[in-house]
Short mmCIF file of C-alpha atoms and ligand atoms in Angstrom, two decimals:
data_model
loop_
_atom_site.label_atom_id
_atom_site.label_comp_id
_atom_site.label_asym_id
_atom_site.label_seq_id
_atom_site.Cartn_x
_atom_site.Cartn_y
_atom_site.Cartn_z
CA UNK A 73 110.95 134.91 118.42
CA UNK A 74 113.95 133.58 116.57
CA UNK A 75 115.28 135.47 113.61
CA UNK A 76 114.96 133.79 110.29
CA UNK A 77 118.04 133.47 108.15
CA UNK A 78 116.36 131.81 105.16
CA UNK A 79 113.07 131.93 103.31
CA UNK A 80 110.27 129.52 104.27
CA UNK A 81 111.06 127.10 101.39
CA UNK A 82 114.52 126.37 102.74
CA UNK A 83 113.16 126.20 106.28
CA UNK A 84 110.64 123.57 105.12
CA UNK A 85 113.40 121.62 103.39
CA UNK A 86 115.43 121.60 106.61
CA UNK A 87 112.43 120.55 108.71
CA UNK A 88 111.66 117.64 106.35
CA UNK A 89 115.27 116.49 106.23
CA UNK A 90 115.34 116.54 110.04
CA UNK A 91 112.64 113.84 110.00
CA UNK A 92 115.01 111.42 108.26
CA UNK A 93 116.39 108.61 110.44
CA UNK A 94 119.85 109.54 111.64
CA UNK A 95 119.51 113.24 110.86
CA UNK A 96 118.93 115.78 113.61
CA UNK A 97 118.20 119.50 113.06
CA UNK A 98 121.90 120.28 112.85
CA UNK A 99 122.83 117.68 110.23
CA UNK A 100 119.58 118.49 108.40
CA UNK A 101 120.78 122.08 108.01
CA UNK A 102 124.11 120.82 106.71
CA UNK A 103 122.40 118.47 104.26
CA UNK A 104 120.06 121.22 103.07
CA UNK A 105 122.97 123.56 102.44
CA UNK A 106 124.78 120.81 100.53
CA UNK A 107 121.69 120.19 98.38
CA UNK A 108 121.34 123.90 97.67
CA UNK A 109 124.99 124.28 96.70
CA UNK A 110 124.66 121.24 94.40
CA UNK A 111 121.40 122.43 92.96
CA UNK A 112 121.79 120.94 89.49
CA UNK A 113 123.80 117.85 90.45
CA UNK A 114 121.71 116.71 93.45
CA UNK A 115 118.78 118.91 94.48
CA UNK A 116 116.90 118.88 91.17
CA UNK A 117 117.47 115.16 90.38
CA UNK A 118 116.55 114.31 93.99
CA UNK A 119 113.35 116.34 93.78
CA UNK A 120 112.43 114.62 90.51
CA UNK A 121 113.26 111.14 91.84
CA UNK A 122 111.26 111.81 95.01
CA UNK A 123 108.27 113.09 93.04
CA UNK A 124 108.38 110.08 90.73
CA UNK A 125 108.73 107.60 93.61
CA UNK A 126 105.89 109.30 95.50
CA UNK A 127 103.75 108.97 92.39
CA UNK A 128 104.51 105.33 91.63
CA UNK A 129 105.54 103.53 94.79
CA UNK A 130 103.04 101.09 96.22
CA UNK A 131 102.75 98.15 98.58
CA UNK A 132 102.81 94.84 96.69
CA UNK A 133 99.38 93.20 96.84
CA UNK A 134 101.00 89.78 97.13
CA UNK A 135 103.94 90.12 99.50
CA UNK A 136 103.82 93.58 101.12
CA UNK A 137 107.14 94.71 99.62
CA UNK A 138 107.33 98.30 98.35
CA UNK A 139 108.06 98.87 94.70
CA UNK A 140 106.97 100.90 91.69
CA UNK A 141 105.61 97.71 90.11
CA UNK A 142 102.60 95.87 91.59
CA UNK A 143 102.92 92.91 92.00
CA UNK A 144 106.51 93.79 92.82
CA UNK A 145 109.62 92.96 90.80
CA UNK A 146 110.48 90.07 93.13
CA UNK A 147 107.01 88.48 92.96
CA UNK A 148 107.14 88.71 89.15
CA UNK A 149 110.65 87.23 88.90
CA UNK A 150 110.17 83.81 87.30
CA UNK A 151 113.77 82.78 88.03
CA UNK A 152 113.06 82.56 91.76
CA UNK A 153 112.07 79.42 93.64
CA UNK A 154 108.33 80.06 93.96
CA UNK A 155 107.89 77.19 96.36
CA UNK A 156 109.69 78.95 99.19
CA UNK A 157 108.44 82.04 101.03
CA UNK A 158 110.75 83.89 103.39
CA UNK A 159 108.75 85.76 106.03
CA UNK A 160 110.31 89.00 107.28
CA UNK A 161 109.14 91.72 109.65
CA UNK A 162 109.94 94.70 107.55
CA UNK A 163 110.90 95.76 104.02
CA UNK A 164 114.30 96.71 105.47
CA UNK A 165 114.88 93.02 106.26
CA UNK A 166 113.92 92.04 102.72
CA UNK A 167 116.33 94.59 101.29
CA UNK A 168 119.12 93.37 103.61
CA UNK A 169 118.60 89.75 102.52
CA UNK A 170 118.56 90.81 98.87
CA UNK A 171 121.75 92.84 99.25
CA UNK A 172 123.39 89.82 100.88
CA UNK A 173 122.08 87.67 97.99
CA UNK A 174 120.97 85.28 100.73
CA UNK A 175 117.61 84.38 99.21
CA UNK A 176 116.46 83.30 95.77
CA UNK A 177 112.82 82.76 96.56
CA UNK A 178 109.77 84.83 97.36
CA UNK A 179 109.07 86.93 100.44
CA UNK A 180 106.25 87.92 102.70
CA UNK A 181 106.53 91.18 104.64
CA UNK A 182 104.54 91.17 107.90
CA UNK A 183 104.83 94.87 108.57
CA UNK A 184 105.88 94.41 112.20
CA UNK A 185 105.56 91.88 115.01
CA UNK A 186 102.82 90.90 117.40
CA UNK A 187 103.06 93.10 120.47
CA UNK A 188 100.05 92.97 122.81
CA UNK A 189 101.59 95.67 125.01
CA UNK A 190 101.63 98.09 122.08
CA UNK A 191 98.19 96.94 120.95
CA UNK A 192 99.54 95.25 117.80
CA UNK A 193 97.48 92.14 117.07
CA UNK A 194 97.36 89.71 114.14
CA UNK A 195 94.87 91.91 112.29
CA UNK A 196 97.44 94.71 112.20
CA UNK A 197 99.97 92.56 110.34
CA UNK A 198 99.95 90.81 106.94
CA UNK A 199 99.42 87.40 108.58
CA UNK A 200 96.03 86.46 107.09
CA UNK A 201 97.43 87.31 103.66
CA UNK A 202 100.30 84.90 104.29
CA UNK A 203 97.97 82.06 105.32
CA UNK A 204 95.77 82.66 102.26
CA UNK A 205 98.81 82.81 100.03
CA UNK A 206 100.13 79.50 101.30
CA UNK A 207 96.68 77.89 101.17
CA UNK A 208 96.14 79.00 97.59
CA UNK A 209 99.50 77.87 96.26
CA UNK A 210 98.96 74.63 94.33
CA UNK A 211 100.63 71.83 96.24
CA UNK A 212 103.36 69.78 94.66
CA UNK A 213 103.35 66.29 96.24
CA UNK A 214 107.06 65.85 95.48
CA UNK A 215 108.12 69.11 97.06
CA UNK A 216 105.85 70.65 99.68
CA UNK A 217 105.95 74.38 100.00
CA UNK A 218 108.40 75.82 102.50
CA UNK A 219 107.90 78.87 104.71
CA UNK A 220 111.09 80.24 106.27
CA UNK A 221 110.43 82.47 109.28
CA UNK A 222 113.20 85.06 109.23
CA UNK A 223 111.88 87.13 112.11
CA UNK A 224 114.16 88.66 114.71
CA UNK A 225 115.17 86.84 117.87
CA UNK A 226 113.22 89.28 120.05
CA UNK A 227 110.34 88.19 122.31
CA UNK A 228 107.88 89.79 119.85
CA UNK A 229 109.59 88.15 116.88
CA UNK A 230 109.40 84.72 118.48
CA UNK A 231 105.79 85.22 119.58
CA UNK A 232 104.96 86.10 115.99
CA UNK A 233 106.80 83.02 114.71
CA UNK A 234 104.83 80.77 117.10
CA UNK A 235 101.56 82.33 116.05
CA UNK A 236 102.27 81.85 112.34
CA UNK A 237 103.48 78.28 112.91
CA UNK A 238 100.17 77.47 114.65
CA UNK A 239 98.16 79.05 111.85
CA UNK A 240 100.02 77.11 109.14
CA UNK A 241 99.82 73.81 111.01
CA UNK A 242 96.99 72.29 109.00
CA UNK A 243 98.41 73.26 105.64
CA UNK A 244 100.81 71.09 103.70
CA UNK A 245 103.83 73.27 104.30
CA UNK A 246 107.29 72.85 105.76
CA UNK A 247 108.13 75.54 108.30
CA UNK A 248 111.71 76.41 109.15
CA UNK A 249 113.29 79.29 111.02
CA UNK A 250 116.36 81.33 110.38
CA UNK A 251 118.07 80.84 113.73
CA UNK A 252 119.09 84.40 114.46
CA UNK A 253 116.86 86.31 112.15
CA UNK A 254 118.34 89.16 110.22
CA UNK A 255 119.71 92.47 111.38
CA UNK A 256 117.04 95.13 110.92
CA UNK A 257 118.07 97.46 108.15
CA UNK A 258 121.52 95.86 108.34
CA UNK A 259 124.07 97.72 106.26
ZN1 ZN B 415 105.67 91.24 95.94
#
């Protein structure tokens, strides 16, 4: 049995931090110690922010983005071009495009890619919601709706793009692709 050097609360904090992407047990211990030393400046505000986010954060019923507003802030933004939907795999891609100010339209977050080998089929992704969304958008004869597939250039990403293209075929919609997709969680 290993000897404990801290109480269980700190041990729990370290174990949770170690689950963060990019943090192993060692850096988790360092982060925990930093938080504890900066109790009033970081630890308390972080705990409050985390509790508040946990309370309020939700998946947008329209686009699959995560936000504390539902429908999300982007879906409710009337200054965006509502005739264009950019389809991304993950919320991280949406955030990357927003940080790059690359898009001034709406989004649709699939929540992954089709991957038969991993048992991920269309019903596991927000694809039906996308089709319904496009079908229910009133058509403007002068400017048909546009769906931009910004999925990654992986085999799964391209399979997903083909599948969606097929599904949207009968709807009055222009489908384009972002040639190289976007870097996942790109900084
Ligand atoms: Zn939304």
